[in-house]
PDB file of C-alpha atoms in Angstrom:
ATOM      1  CA  LEU A 332     -41.502 -33.533   4.325  1.00 48.00           C
ATOM      2  CA  GLU A 333     -39.805 -35.990   6.678  1.00 53.00           C
ATOM      3  CA  THR A 334     -40.370 -33.607   9.571  1.00 48.00           C
ATOM      4  CA  LEU A 335     -44.019 -33.053   8.713  1.00 51.00           C
ATOM      5  CA  GLY A 336     -44.673 -36.764   8.453  1.00 52.00           C
ATOM      6  CA  ALA A 337     -42.908 -37.665  11.671  1.00 57.00           C
ATOM      7  CA  SER A 338     -44.106 -34.609  13.624  1.00 61.00           C
ATOM      8  CA  ARG A 339     -40.774 -34.343  15.328  1.00 70.00           C
ATOM      9  CA  LEU A 340     -37.807 -31.999  15.229  1.00 76.00           C
ATOM     10  CA  GLN A 341     -35.129 -32.731  12.651  1.00 78.00           C
ATOM     11  CA  GLN A 342     -31.520 -31.559  12.842  1.00 80.00           C
ATOM     12  CA  HIS A 343     -28.855 -31.699  10.134  1.00 79.00           C
ATOM     13  CA  GLU A 344     -25.363 -30.486  10.971  1.00 82.00           C
ATOM     14  CA  ARG A 345     -22.514 -29.175   8.856  1.00 81.00           C
ATOM     15  CA  ILE A 346     -24.253 -28.945   5.528  1.00 83.00           C
ATOM     16  CA  GLN A 347     -21.982 -27.303   2.986  1.00 81.00           C
ATOM     17  CA  TYR A 348     -23.162 -24.686   0.512  1.00 76.00           C
ATOM     18  CA  ALA A 349     -21.711 -21.739  -1.382  1.00 77.00           C
ATOM     19  CA  ILE A 350     -22.495 -18.023  -1.267  1.00 73.00           C
ATOM     20  CA  LYS A 351     -21.019 -16.033  -4.137  1.00 73.00           C
ATOM     21  CA  GLY A 352     -18.596 -18.834  -4.764  1.00 72.00           C
ATOM     22  CA  GLU A 353     -17.345 -18.974  -1.157  1.00 75.00           C
ATOM     23  CA  PRO A 354     -17.842 -22.197   0.829  1.00 78.00           C
ATOM     24  CA  HIS A 355     -19.981 -22.010   3.960  1.00 81.00           C
ATOM     25  CA  VAL A 356     -21.193 -24.540   6.530  1.00 83.00           C
ATOM     26  CA  VAL A 357     -24.660 -24.441   8.150  1.00 85.00           C
ATOM     27  CA  ASP A 358     -26.600 -26.336  10.761  1.00 86.00           C
ATOM     28  CA  VAL A 359     -30.230 -26.869   9.696  1.00 84.00           C
ATOM     29  CA  THR A 360     -33.014 -27.329  12.237  1.00 85.00           C
ATOM     30  CA  VAL A 361     -36.620 -28.007  11.201  1.00 81.00           C
ATOM     31  CA  TYR A 362     -39.393 -27.494  13.764  1.00 78.00           C
ATOM     32  CA  PRO A 363     -42.789 -29.080  12.938  1.00 78.00           C
ATOM     33  CA  ILE A 364     -45.873 -26.904  13.537  1.00 77.00           C
ATOM     34  CA  THR A 365     -49.493 -28.000  13.613  1.00 72.00           C
ATOM     35  CA  THR A 366     -52.167 -25.297  13.689  1.00 71.00           C
ATOM     36  CA  ASP A 367     -55.909 -25.846  13.203  1.00 70.00           C
ATOM     37  CA  GLY A 368     -55.267 -29.151  11.531  1.00 67.00           C
ATOM     38  CA  SER A 369     -52.736 -27.676   9.146  1.00 71.00           C
ATOM     39  CA  GLU A 370     -49.170 -28.902   9.222  1.00 73.00           C
ATOM     40  CA  GLY A 371     -46.165 -26.700   8.677  1.00 75.00           C
ATOM     41  CA  ALA A 372     -42.572 -26.256   9.731  1.00 77.00           C
ATOM     42  CA  VAL A 373     -40.123 -23.571  10.754  1.00 79.00           C
ATOM     43  CA  LEU A 374     -36.734 -23.810   9.113  1.00 80.00           C
ATOM     44  CA  ARG A 375     -33.729 -22.434  11.005  1.00 84.00           C
ATOM     45  CA  LEU A 376     -30.293 -22.038   9.407  1.00 83.00           C
ATOM     46  CA  ASP A 377     -27.228 -21.325  11.550  1.00 84.00           C
ATOM     47  CA  ASP A 378     -24.056 -20.335   9.731  1.00 84.00           C
ATOM     48  CA  VAL A 379     -21.334 -22.192  11.668  1.00 83.00           C
ATOM     49  CA  THR A 380     -18.552 -21.671   9.147  1.00 80.00           C
ATOM     50  CA  ASP A 381     -16.255 -19.814  11.551  1.00 79.00           C
ATOM     51  CA  ARG A 382     -16.901 -22.275  14.375  1.00 80.00           C
ATOM     52  CA  VAL A 383     -16.120 -25.262  12.168  1.00 78.00           C
ATOM     53  CA  ARG A 384     -12.952 -23.605  10.909  1.00 74.00           C
ATOM     54  CA  ILE A 385     -11.825 -22.827  14.448  1.00 76.00           C
ATOM     55  CA  GLU A 386     -12.472 -26.425  15.512  1.00 72.00           C
ATOM     56  CA  GLU A 387     -10.510 -27.697  12.521  1.00 68.00           C
ATOM     57  CA  MET A 388      -7.684 -25.266  13.273  1.00 64.00           C
ATOM     58  CA  MET A 389      -7.556 -26.421  16.905  1.00 67.00           C
ATOM     59  CA  VAL A 390      -7.139 -30.000  15.720  1.00 64.00           C
ATOM     60  CA  GLN A 391      -4.560 -28.906  13.168  1.00 56.00           C
ATOM     61  CA  SER A 392      -2.766 -26.830  15.795  1.00 57.00           C
ATOM     62  CA  GLU A 393      -2.474 -29.863  18.069  1.00 61.00           C
ATOM     63  CA  LYS A 394      -1.079 -31.883  15.168  1.00 58.00           C
ATOM     64  CA  MET A 395       1.418 -29.151  14.276  1.00 53.00           C
ATOM     65  CA  MET A 396       2.559 -28.855  17.898  1.00 57.00           C
ATOM     66  CA  SER A 397       3.269 -32.581  17.908  1.00 59.00           C
ATOM     67  CA  VAL A 398       5.000 -32.397  14.540  1.00 56.00           C
ATOM     68  CA  GLY A 399       6.980 -29.331  15.656  1.00 57.00           C
ATOM     69  CA  GLY A 400       8.181 -31.099  18.796  1.00 62.00           C
ATOM     70  CA  LEU A 401       9.098 -34.164  16.739  1.00 63.00           C
ATOM     71  CA  ALA A 402      10.967 -32.023  14.206  1.00 64.00           C
ATOM     72  CA  ALA A 403      12.923 -30.249  16.939  1.00 66.00           C
ATOM     73  CA  GLY A 404      13.825 -33.570  18.521  1.00 71.00           C
ATOM     74  CA  MET A 405      14.877 -34.988  15.151  1.00 71.00           C
ATOM     75  CA  ALA A 406      16.988 -31.911  14.485  1.00 72.00           C
ATOM     76  CA  HIS A 407      18.842 -32.452  17.756  1.00 72.00           C
ATOM     77  CA  GLU A 408      19.349 -36.126  16.936  1.00 78.00           C
ATOM     78  CA  ILE A 409      20.593 -35.312  13.425  1.00 81.00           C
ATOM     79  CA  ASN A 410      23.084 -32.794  14.797  1.00 80.00           C
ATOM     80  CA  ASN A 411      25.036 -35.433  16.734  1.00 82.00           C
ATOM     81  CA  PRO A 412      25.937 -37.848  13.888  1.00 87.00           C
ATOM     82  CA  LEU A 413      26.322 -34.929  11.478  1.00 86.00           C
ATOM     83  CA  ALA A 414      28.926 -33.340  13.750  1.00 86.00           C
ATOM     84  CA  GLY A 415      30.742 -36.670  13.927  1.00 88.00           C
ATOM     85  CA  ILE A 416      30.748 -37.023  10.138  1.00 89.00           C
ATOM     86  CA  LEU A 417      32.135 -33.532   9.598  1.00 90.00           C
ATOM     87  CA  GLN A 418      34.762 -33.916  12.301  1.00 91.00           C
ATOM     88  CA  ASN A 419      36.034 -37.280  11.013  1.00 91.00           C
ATOM     89  CA  LEU A 420      36.029 -35.998   7.445  1.00 91.00           C
ATOM     90  CA  GLN A 421      38.217 -33.068   8.491  1.00 90.00           C
ATOM     91  CA  VAL A 422      40.602 -35.425  10.321  1.00 91.00           C
ATOM     92  CA  MET A 423      40.846 -37.681   7.246  1.00 91.00           C
ATOM     93  CA  ARG A 424      41.672 -34.720   5.026  1.00 90.00           C
ATOM     94  CA  ASN A 425      44.317 -33.474   7.445  1.00 91.00           C
ATOM     95  CA  ARG A 426      46.004 -36.902   7.634  1.00 91.00           C
ATOM     96  CA  ILE A 427      46.216 -37.054   3.847  1.00 90.00           C
ATOM     97  CA  MET A 428      47.107 -33.463   2.971  1.00 90.00           C
ATOM     98  CA  ASP A 429      49.150 -32.198   5.945  1.00 91.00           C
ATOM     99  CA  PRO A 430      52.875 -33.184   5.837  1.00 90.00           C
ATOM    100  CA  THR A 431      53.147 -33.830   9.572  1.00 91.00           C
ATOM    101  CA  PRO A 432      55.816 -36.220  10.899  1.00 92.00           C
ATOM    102  CA  LEU A 433      53.196 -38.837  11.801  1.00 92.00           C
ATOM    103  CA  ASN A 434      51.604 -38.714   8.338  1.00 91.00           C
ATOM    104  CA  THR A 435      54.979 -38.892   6.573  1.00 92.00           C
ATOM    105  CA  SER A 436      56.129 -41.780   8.784  1.00 92.00           C
ATOM    106  CA  ALA A 437      52.919 -43.743   8.157  1.00 92.00           C
ATOM    107  CA  ALA A 438      53.352 -43.329   4.394  1.00 91.00           C
ATOM    108  CA  HIS A 439      56.953 -44.624   4.544  1.00 92.00           C
ATOM    109  CA  GLN A 440      55.883 -47.608   6.650  1.00 92.00           C
ATOM    110  CA  SER A 441      53.315 -48.427   3.959  1.00 91.00           C
ATOM    111  CA  GLY A 442      56.022 -48.459   1.269  1.00 92.00           C
ATOM    112  CA  THR A 443      55.130 -45.134  -0.349  1.00 92.00           C
ATOM    113  CA  THR A 444      55.452 -41.397   0.206  1.00 92.00           C
ATOM    114  CA  LEU A 445      52.931 -38.835   1.373  1.00 91.00           C
ATOM    115  CA  GLU A 446      53.472 -36.921  -1.881  1.00 93.00           C
ATOM    116  CA  ALA A 447      52.518 -40.027  -3.898  1.00 93.00           C
ATOM    117  CA  VAL A 448      49.358 -40.520  -1.862  1.00 92.00           C
ATOM    118  CA  GLN A 449      48.429 -36.837  -2.343  1.00 91.00           C
ATOM    119  CA  ALA A 450      49.095 -37.061  -6.081  1.00 93.00           C
ATOM    120  CA  PHE A 451      46.835 -40.115  -6.366  1.00 93.00           C
ATOM    121  CA  MET A 452      44.072 -38.372  -4.389  1.00 91.00           C
ATOM    122  CA  GLN A 453      44.316 -35.301  -6.610  1.00 91.00           C
ATOM    123  CA  LEU A 454      44.361 -37.277  -9.883  1.00 92.00           C
ATOM    124  CA  ARG A 455      41.317 -39.318  -8.905  1.00 92.00           C
ATOM    125  CA  GLY A 456      39.445 -36.242  -7.686  1.00 91.00           C
ATOM    126  CA  LEU A 457      39.117 -37.623  -4.169  1.00 92.00           C
ATOM    127  CA  VAL A 458      40.147 -34.359  -2.508  1.00 89.00           C
ATOM    128  CA  LYS A 459      37.426 -32.497  -4.393  1.00 90.00           C
ATOM    129  CA  MET A 460      34.931 -35.159  -3.355  1.00 91.00           C
ATOM    130  CA  MET A 461      35.921 -34.749   0.282  1.00 91.00           C
ATOM    131  CA  ASP A 462      35.597 -30.966   0.034  1.00 89.00           C
ATOM    132  CA  SER A 463      32.184 -31.375  -1.598  1.00 89.00           C
ATOM    133  CA  MET A 464      31.072 -33.748   1.164  1.00 90.00           C
ATOM    134  CA  ALA A 465      32.238 -31.286   3.813  1.00 89.00           C
ATOM    135  CA  ASP A 466      30.387 -28.434   2.088  1.00 86.00           C
ATOM    136  CA  SER A 467      27.170 -30.482   1.879  1.00 86.00           C
ATOM    137  CA  GLY A 468      27.538 -31.422   5.544  1.00 87.00           C
ATOM    138  CA  ARG A 469      27.949 -27.787   6.553  1.00 84.00           C
ATOM    139  CA  ARG A 470      24.840 -26.848   4.561  1.00 79.00           C
ATOM    140  CA  ALA A 471      22.888 -29.612   6.290  1.00 81.00           C
ATOM    141  CA  ALA A 472      24.167 -28.392   9.660  1.00 81.00           C
ATOM    142  CA  LYS A 473      23.070 -24.843   8.773  1.00 74.00           C
ATOM    143  CA  ILE A 474      19.583 -26.067   7.861  1.00 71.00           C
ATOM    144  CA  VAL A 475      19.292 -27.896  11.180  1.00 74.00           C
ATOM    145  CA  ASP A 476      20.583 -24.841  13.039  1.00 71.00           C
ATOM    146  CA  ASN A 477      18.011 -22.614  11.323  1.00 62.00           C
ATOM    147  CA  MET A 478      15.212 -25.023  12.170  1.00 63.00           C
ATOM    148  CA  LEU A 479      16.281 -25.134  15.818  1.00 65.00           C
ATOM    149  CA  SER A 480      16.585 -21.346  15.931  1.00 58.00           C
ATOM    150  CA  PHE A 481      13.091 -20.964  14.450  1.00 54.00           C
ATOM    151  CA  SER A 482      11.561 -23.473  16.876  1.00 56.00           C
ATOM    152  CA  ARG A 483      12.962 -21.750  19.973  1.00 56.00           C
ATOM    153  CA  LYS A 484      10.638 -19.344  21.757  1.00 50.00           C
ATOM    154  CA  ASP A 485      11.920 -15.865  22.513  1.00 45.00           C
ATOM    155  CA  GLU A 486      11.983 -14.405  25.976  1.00 43.00           C
ATOM    156  CA  ALA A 487       9.020 -12.404  27.265  1.00 43.00           C
ATOM    157  CA  TYR A 488      10.770  -9.142  26.369  1.00 58.00           C
ATOM    158  CA  PHE A 489      12.102  -7.856  23.079  1.00 74.00           C
ATOM    159  CA  ALA A 490      15.788  -7.808  22.227  1.00 83.00           C
ATOM    160  CA  PRO A 491      17.838  -5.773  19.723  1.00 89.00           C
ATOM    161  CA  ASN A 492      18.054  -7.789  16.493  1.00 90.00           C
ATOM    162  CA  ASP A 493      19.834  -7.395  13.182  1.00 93.00           C
ATOM    163  CA  LEU A 494      17.047  -7.459  10.572  1.00 94.00           C
ATOM    164  CA  VAL A 495      19.541  -8.174   7.791  1.00 94.00           C
ATOM    165  CA  GLU A 496      20.552 -11.371   9.582  1.00 93.00           C
ATOM    166  CA  ILE A 497      16.909 -12.345  10.180  1.00 93.00           C
ATOM    167  CA  ILE A 498      16.053 -11.776   6.508  1.00 94.00           C
ATOM    168  CA  GLU A 499      19.042 -13.805   5.290  1.00 92.00           C
ATOM    169  CA  ARG A 500      18.221 -16.631   7.700  1.00 90.00           C
ATOM    170  CA  SER A 501      14.617 -16.620   6.485  1.00 89.00           C
ATOM    171  CA  VAL A 502      15.745 -16.874   2.862  1.00 90.00           C
ATOM    172  CA  GLU A 503      17.960 -19.833   3.753  1.00 86.00           C
ATOM    173  CA  LEU A 504      15.039 -21.567   5.456  1.00 82.00           C
ATOM    174  CA  ALA A 505      12.655 -20.810   2.586  1.00 82.00           C
ATOM    175  CA  SER A 506      15.144 -22.173   0.045  1.00 80.00           C
ATOM    176  CA  ASN A 507      14.552 -25.638   1.516  1.00 72.00           C
ATOM    177  CA  ASP A 508      10.837 -25.473   0.682  1.00 63.00           C
ATOM    178  CA  TYR A 509       9.640 -27.005  -2.551  1.00 56.00           C
ATOM    179  CA  ASN A 510       6.654 -28.839  -4.015  1.00 49.00           C
ATOM    180  CA  LEU A 511       7.385 -30.745  -7.200  1.00 43.00           C
ATOM    181  CA  LYS A 512       3.718 -31.472  -7.930  1.00 43.00           C
ATOM    182  CA  LYS A 513       3.007 -27.746  -8.070  1.00 49.00           C
ATOM    183  CA  ARG A 514       6.265 -26.862  -9.818  1.00 51.00           C
ATOM    184  CA  PHE A 515       7.105 -24.829  -6.714  1.00 58.00           C
ATOM    185  CA  ASP A 516      10.803 -24.625  -5.895  1.00 68.00           C
ATOM    186  CA  PHE A 517      12.096 -21.598  -4.054  1.00 76.00           C
ATOM    187  CA  ARG A 518      15.618 -22.296  -5.307  1.00 75.00           C
ATOM    188  CA  HIS A 519      14.528 -21.375  -8.841  1.00 80.00           C
ATOM    189  CA  ILE A 520      13.487 -17.870  -7.795  1.00 86.00           C
ATOM    190  CA  ARG A 521      15.998 -15.043  -8.179  1.00 89.00           C
ATOM    191  CA  ILE A 522      16.356 -13.057  -4.957  1.00 91.00           C
ATOM    192  CA  VAL A 523      17.295  -9.382  -5.261  1.00 94.00           C
ATOM    193  CA  ARG A 524      18.506  -7.809  -2.029  1.00 94.00           C
ATOM    194  CA  GLU A 525      18.273  -4.084  -1.353  1.00 94.00           C
ATOM    195  CA  LEU A 526      19.181  -4.162   2.332  1.00 94.00           C
ATOM    196  CA  ASP A 527      20.570  -1.241   4.284  1.00 92.00           C
ATOM    197  CA  ALA A 528      23.261  -2.887   6.416  1.00 88.00           C
ATOM    198  CA  SER A 529      23.814   0.392   8.313  1.00 90.00           C
ATOM    199  CA  LEU A 530      20.285   0.353   9.732  1.00 89.00           C
ATOM    200  CA  GLY A 531      21.448  -0.848  13.135  1.00 88.00           C
ATOM    201  CA  LEU A 532      19.685  -3.056  15.646  1.00 90.00           C
ATOM    202  CA  VAL A 533      15.888  -3.074  15.855  1.00 91.00           C
ATOM    203  CA  PRO A 534      13.924  -4.100  18.980  1.00 88.00           C
ATOM    204  CA  CYS A 535      11.794  -7.131  18.118  1.00 88.00           C
ATOM    205  CA  GLU A 536      11.188 -10.776  18.836  1.00 86.00           C
ATOM    206  CA  GLY A 537      13.450 -12.425  16.284  1.00 86.00           C
ATOM    207  CA  SER A 538      11.540 -15.677  15.774  1.00 82.00           C
ATOM    208  CA  GLN A 539       8.261 -13.813  15.239  1.00 85.00           C
ATOM    209  CA  ILE A 540       9.758 -11.536  12.580  1.00 91.00           C
ATOM    210  CA  GLN A 541      11.321 -14.594  10.965  1.00 89.00           C
ATOM    211  CA  GLN A 542       7.881 -16.216  10.940  1.00 85.00           C
ATOM    212  CA  VAL A 543       6.470 -13.146   9.170  1.00 90.00           C
ATOM    213  CA  MET A 544       9.279 -13.227   6.599  1.00 92.00           C
ATOM    214  CA  LEU A 545       8.759 -16.939   5.952  1.00 89.00           C
ATOM    215  CA  ASN A 546       5.017 -16.389   5.458  1.00 87.00           C
ATOM    216  CA  LEU A 547       5.625 -13.580   2.957  1.00 91.00           C
ATOM    217  CA  LEU A 548       8.347 -15.467   1.072  1.00 91.00           C
ATOM    218  CA  SER A 549       6.220 -18.606   0.916  1.00 85.00           C
ATOM    219  CA  ASN A 550       3.169 -16.694  -0.336  1.00 85.00           C
ATOM    220  CA  SER A 551       5.186 -14.993  -3.066  1.00 87.00           C
ATOM    221  CA  ALA A 552       6.821 -18.230  -4.182  1.00 86.00           C
ATOM    222  CA  GLN A 553       3.542 -20.161  -4.279  1.00 82.00           C
ATOM    223  CA  ALA A 554       1.821 -17.357  -6.171  1.00 82.00           C
ATOM    224  CA  MET A 555       4.562 -17.316  -8.816  1.00 82.00           C
ATOM    225  CA  ALA A 556       4.329 -21.101  -9.171  1.00 76.00           C
ATOM    226  CA  GLU A 557       0.918 -20.540 -10.793  1.00 72.00           C
ATOM    227  CA  ARG A 558       2.341 -18.303 -13.534  1.00 71.00           C
ATOM    228  CA  PRO A 559       2.090 -19.430 -17.170  1.00 71.00           C
ATOM    229  CA  PRO A 560       5.150 -21.147 -18.679  1.00 71.00           C
ATOM    230  CA  ASP A 561       5.993 -18.120 -20.871  1.00 77.00           C
ATOM    231  CA  ALA A 562       6.048 -15.711 -17.898  1.00 78.00           C
ATOM    232  CA  PRO A 563       9.269 -13.806 -17.105  1.00 83.00           C
ATOM    233  CA  GLU A 564      11.832 -15.159 -14.671  1.00 86.00           C
ATOM    234  CA  PRO A 565      10.354 -15.242 -11.133  1.00 89.00           C
ATOM    235  CA  VAL A 566      11.945 -12.580  -8.949  1.00 91.00           C
ATOM    236  CA  ILE A 567      11.516 -11.583  -5.310  1.00 93.00           C
ATOM    237  CA  ILE A 568      12.927  -8.223  -4.193  1.00 94.00           C
ATOM    238  CA  LEU A 569      13.758  -7.810  -0.516  1.00 96.00           C
ATOM    239  CA  ARG A 570      14.142  -4.251   0.787  1.00 95.00           C
ATOM    240  CA  LEU A 571      15.194  -2.951   4.175  1.00 95.00           C
ATOM    241  CA  ARG A 572      15.630   0.724   5.013  1.00 94.00           C
ATOM    242  CA  ARG A 573      14.825   3.387   7.569  1.00 93.00           C
ATOM    243  CA  ASP A 574      11.469   5.140   7.206  1.00 91.00           C
ATOM    244  CA  GLY A 575      11.414   7.936   9.782  1.00 89.00           C
ATOM    245  CA  ASP A 576      11.318   6.323  13.218  1.00 90.00           C
ATOM    246  CA  MET A 577      10.450   2.957  11.675  1.00 92.00           C
ATOM    247  CA  ALA A 578      12.384   0.130  10.063  1.00 94.00           C
ATOM    248  CA  LEU A 579      10.685  -0.675   6.743  1.00 95.00           C
ATOM    249  CA  VAL A 580      10.789  -4.170   5.237  1.00 96.00           C
ATOM    250  CA  GLU A 581       9.332  -4.930   1.805  1.00 96.00           C
ATOM    251  CA  VAL A 582       8.831  -8.239   0.000  1.00 95.00           C
ATOM    252  CA  GLU A 583       7.935  -7.671  -3.648  1.00 94.00           C
ATOM    253  CA  ASP A 584       7.369 -10.275  -6.364  1.00 92.00           C
ATOM    254  CA  ASN A 585       6.533 -10.218 -10.066  1.00 89.00           C
ATOM    255  CA  GLY A 586       3.791 -12.824  -9.766  1.00 86.00           C
ATOM    256  CA  PRO A 587       0.169 -12.702 -10.940  1.00 85.00           C
ATOM    257  CA  GLY A 588      -0.881 -10.068  -8.396  1.00 85.00           C
ATOM    258  CA  MET A 589      -4.319  -9.744  -6.815  1.00 85.00           C
ATOM    259  CA  ASP A 590      -7.654  -8.194  -7.684  1.00 80.00           C
ATOM    260  CA  GLU A 591      -9.290  -5.578  -5.458  1.00 79.00           C
ATOM    261  CA  GLU A 592     -11.590  -8.040  -3.669  1.00 77.00           C
ATOM    262  CA  THR A 593      -8.671 -10.290  -2.705  1.00 80.00           C
ATOM    263  CA  ARG A 594      -6.580  -7.313  -1.544  1.00 78.00           C
ATOM    264  CA  LYS A 595      -9.360  -6.211   0.794  1.00 77.00           C
ATOM    265  CA  ARG A 596      -9.579  -9.594   2.483  1.00 78.00           C
ATOM    266  CA  VAL A 597      -5.995 -10.838   2.350  1.00 80.00           C
ATOM    267  CA  PHE A 598      -5.363 -10.202   6.067  1.00 79.00           C
ATOM    268  CA  GLU A 599      -8.662 -11.744   7.217  1.00 75.00           C
ATOM    269  CA  PRO A 600      -8.400 -14.935   9.290  1.00 68.00           C
ATOM    270  CA  PHE A 601      -9.227 -18.103   7.321  1.00 63.00           C
ATOM    271  CA  PHE A 602      -9.353 -16.273   3.995  1.00 62.00           C
ATOM    272  CA  THR A 603      -7.411 -18.136   1.327  1.00 65.00           C
ATOM    273  CA  THR A 604      -7.438 -18.474  -2.446  1.00 60.00           C
ATOM    274  CA  LYS A 605      -5.726 -21.879  -2.259  1.00 58.00           C
ATOM    275  CA  GLU A 606      -7.492 -25.180  -2.777  1.00 53.00           C
ATOM    276  CA  VAL A 607      -8.917 -27.062   0.197  1.00 44.00           C
ATOM    277  CA  GLY A 608      -6.121 -28.738   2.133  1.00 43.00           C
ATOM    278  CA  HIS A 609      -3.427 -26.422   0.761  1.00 47.00           C
ATOM    279  CA  GLY A 610      -3.632 -23.548   3.213  1.00 50.00           C
ATOM    280  CA  THR A 611      -5.345 -22.505   6.427  1.00 49.00           C
ATOM    281  CA  GLY A 612      -5.772 -18.849   5.536  1.00 56.00           C
ATOM    282  CA  LEU A 613      -4.009 -17.851   8.754  1.00 66.00           C
ATOM    283  CA  GLY A 614      -0.473 -17.076   7.554  1.00 74.00           C
ATOM    284  CA  LEU A 615      -1.027 -13.435   6.620  1.00 82.00           C
ATOM    285  CA  SER A 616      -3.509 -12.730   9.421  1.00 79.00           C
ATOM    286  CA  VAL A 617      -1.025 -14.066  11.995  1.00 79.00           C
ATOM    287  CA  SER A 618       1.715 -11.986  10.376  1.00 84.00           C
ATOM    288  CA  TYR A 619      -0.510  -8.889  10.545  1.00 85.00           C
ATOM    289  CA  PHE A 620      -1.193  -9.554  14.247  1.00 82.00           C
ATOM    290  CA  ILE A 621       2.523 -10.033  15.002  1.00 83.00           C
ATOM    291  CA  ILE A 622       3.486  -6.733  13.369  1.00 88.00           C
ATOM    292  CA  THR A 623       0.584  -4.536  14.491  1.00 86.00           C
ATOM    293  CA  GLU A 624      -0.260  -5.929  17.934  1.00 80.00           C
ATOM    294  CA  ASN A 625       2.980  -7.453  19.196  1.00 81.00           C
ATOM    295  CA  HIS A 626       5.379  -4.886  17.728  1.00 86.00           C
ATOM    296  CA  GLY A 627       3.245  -1.755  17.475  1.00 86.00           C
ATOM    297  CA  GLY A 628       3.989  -1.427  13.764  1.00 90.00           C
ATOM    298  CA  SER A 629       1.973  -1.468  10.566  1.00 91.00           C
ATOM    299  CA  MET A 630       1.536  -3.813   7.614  1.00 91.00           C
ATOM    300  CA  SER A 631       0.174  -3.118   4.148  1.00 91.00           C
ATOM    301  CA  LEU A 632      -0.165  -4.557   0.664  1.00 90.00           C
ATOM    302  CA  TYR A 633       0.056  -3.025  -2.786  1.00 91.00           C
ATOM    303  CA  SER A 634      -0.869  -5.193  -5.752  1.00 88.00           C
ATOM    304  CA  VAL A 635      -2.175  -4.896  -9.297  1.00 84.00           C
ATOM    305  CA  PRO A 636      -3.470  -7.904 -11.250  1.00 86.00           C
ATOM    306  CA  GLY A 637      -0.740  -9.143 -13.572  1.00 83.00           C
ATOM    307  CA  LYS A 638       1.928  -6.909 -12.009  1.00 85.00           C
ATOM    308  CA  GLY A 639       2.913  -8.710  -8.837  1.00 88.00           C
ATOM    309  CA  ALA A 640       2.462  -7.822  -5.181  1.00 91.00           C
ATOM    310  CA  ARG A 641       4.409  -5.861  -2.569  1.00 93.00           C
ATOM    311  CA  PHE A 642       3.957  -6.549   1.127  1.00 94.00           C
ATOM    312  CA  SER A 643       5.389  -3.940   3.510  1.00 95.00           C
ATOM    313  CA  PHE A 644       5.701  -3.879   7.269  1.00 95.00           C
ATOM    314  CA  ARG A 645       7.169  -1.297   9.619  1.00 94.00           C
ATOM    315  CA  ILE A 646       8.639  -1.783  13.098  1.00 93.00           C
ATOM    316  CA  PRO A 647       9.340   1.191  15.407  1.00 92.00           C
ATOM    317  CA  PHE A 648      12.925   1.680  16.576  1.00 87.00           C
ATOM    318  CA  GLU A 649      11.965   2.864  20.063  1.00 78.00           C
ATOM    319  CA  HIS A 650       9.411   0.165  20.840  1.00 61.00           C
ATOM    320  CA  ARG A 651       9.981  -1.170  24.401  1.00 46.00           C
ATOM    321  CA  PHE A 652      13.560   0.072  24.468  1.00 40.00           C
ATOM    322  CA  ARG A 653      12.859   2.271  27.460  1.00 40.00           C
ATOM    323  CA  GLN A 654      11.507  -0.718  29.409  1.00 41.00           C
ATOM    324  CA  MET A 655      14.729  -2.580  28.657  1.00 40.00           C
ATOM    325  CA  GLY A 656      16.942   0.349  29.607  1.00 42.00           C
ATOM    326  CA  LEU A 657      18.566   0.364  26.168  1.00 42.00           C
ATOM    327  CA  ARG A 658      19.424   3.154  23.776  1.00 40.00           C
ATOM    328  CA  LEU A 659      20.252   3.159  20.081  1.00 40.00           C
TER     329      LEU A 659
END
């Protein structure tokens, strides 16, 4: 009506609406038409959902690049004082517990004996506290090391990697992820490992495969966080074995599973069942691209509603090995 009254074109951008329960964004353009004294209008609707999502992802990507660079810098900065703490703690323990001439002499000069100092430390539990502090420091150092390893970009060519090591490193990284508001804590999930340690080295880009593993572990953990309180203990089973000329990796959970419609679209870009602001819908599609396009492998999903989900991906053993001049 506004267009007809003003006799001018009207444009309305990014109007949100839903089709079969799925959110879409449209640009609406109304063209006024006057014919033989009669007024009318042509209504044009352009579905710009994908364009808007791409624009939002570009903005988010820029933010994440900045955050990633900041995190890497912080990790480097944390490493320095952490190394100093661990080193000084080890020196303190050695000066108390090791019966070296210098330690014994210092105790005598203080009017006591090294044995008496050690007995006091043991009785008051100070040695255990120092060991606990050292253990916590080493765990923190491992977390920082994993973050730095994940942030580094691989070389332009593939390298032989131990998939068992990549899987274990991914589990360690995932165990630091939690969301108390959503009752999501990876540390409360039992991890069952069925890994063939005799598989040998597999040609791949380590950080990319670790990214795939983190995506799969995170999806499983978040899915199981939505289970009812009386559900069985959350479990993730990790499998690694040879499948012909491929290395097969499986991540299986006992979460709520997926219906057929979700299974069909789970690898589509921007598709997500999470609430707005809690997922980009790119994790699994990026993982699919990494496995199929970058590594010449395959990726699949098997899931039944109420019976969990099993993601599988395969990586060929011979991929790019000839270019590298390597043999298994």
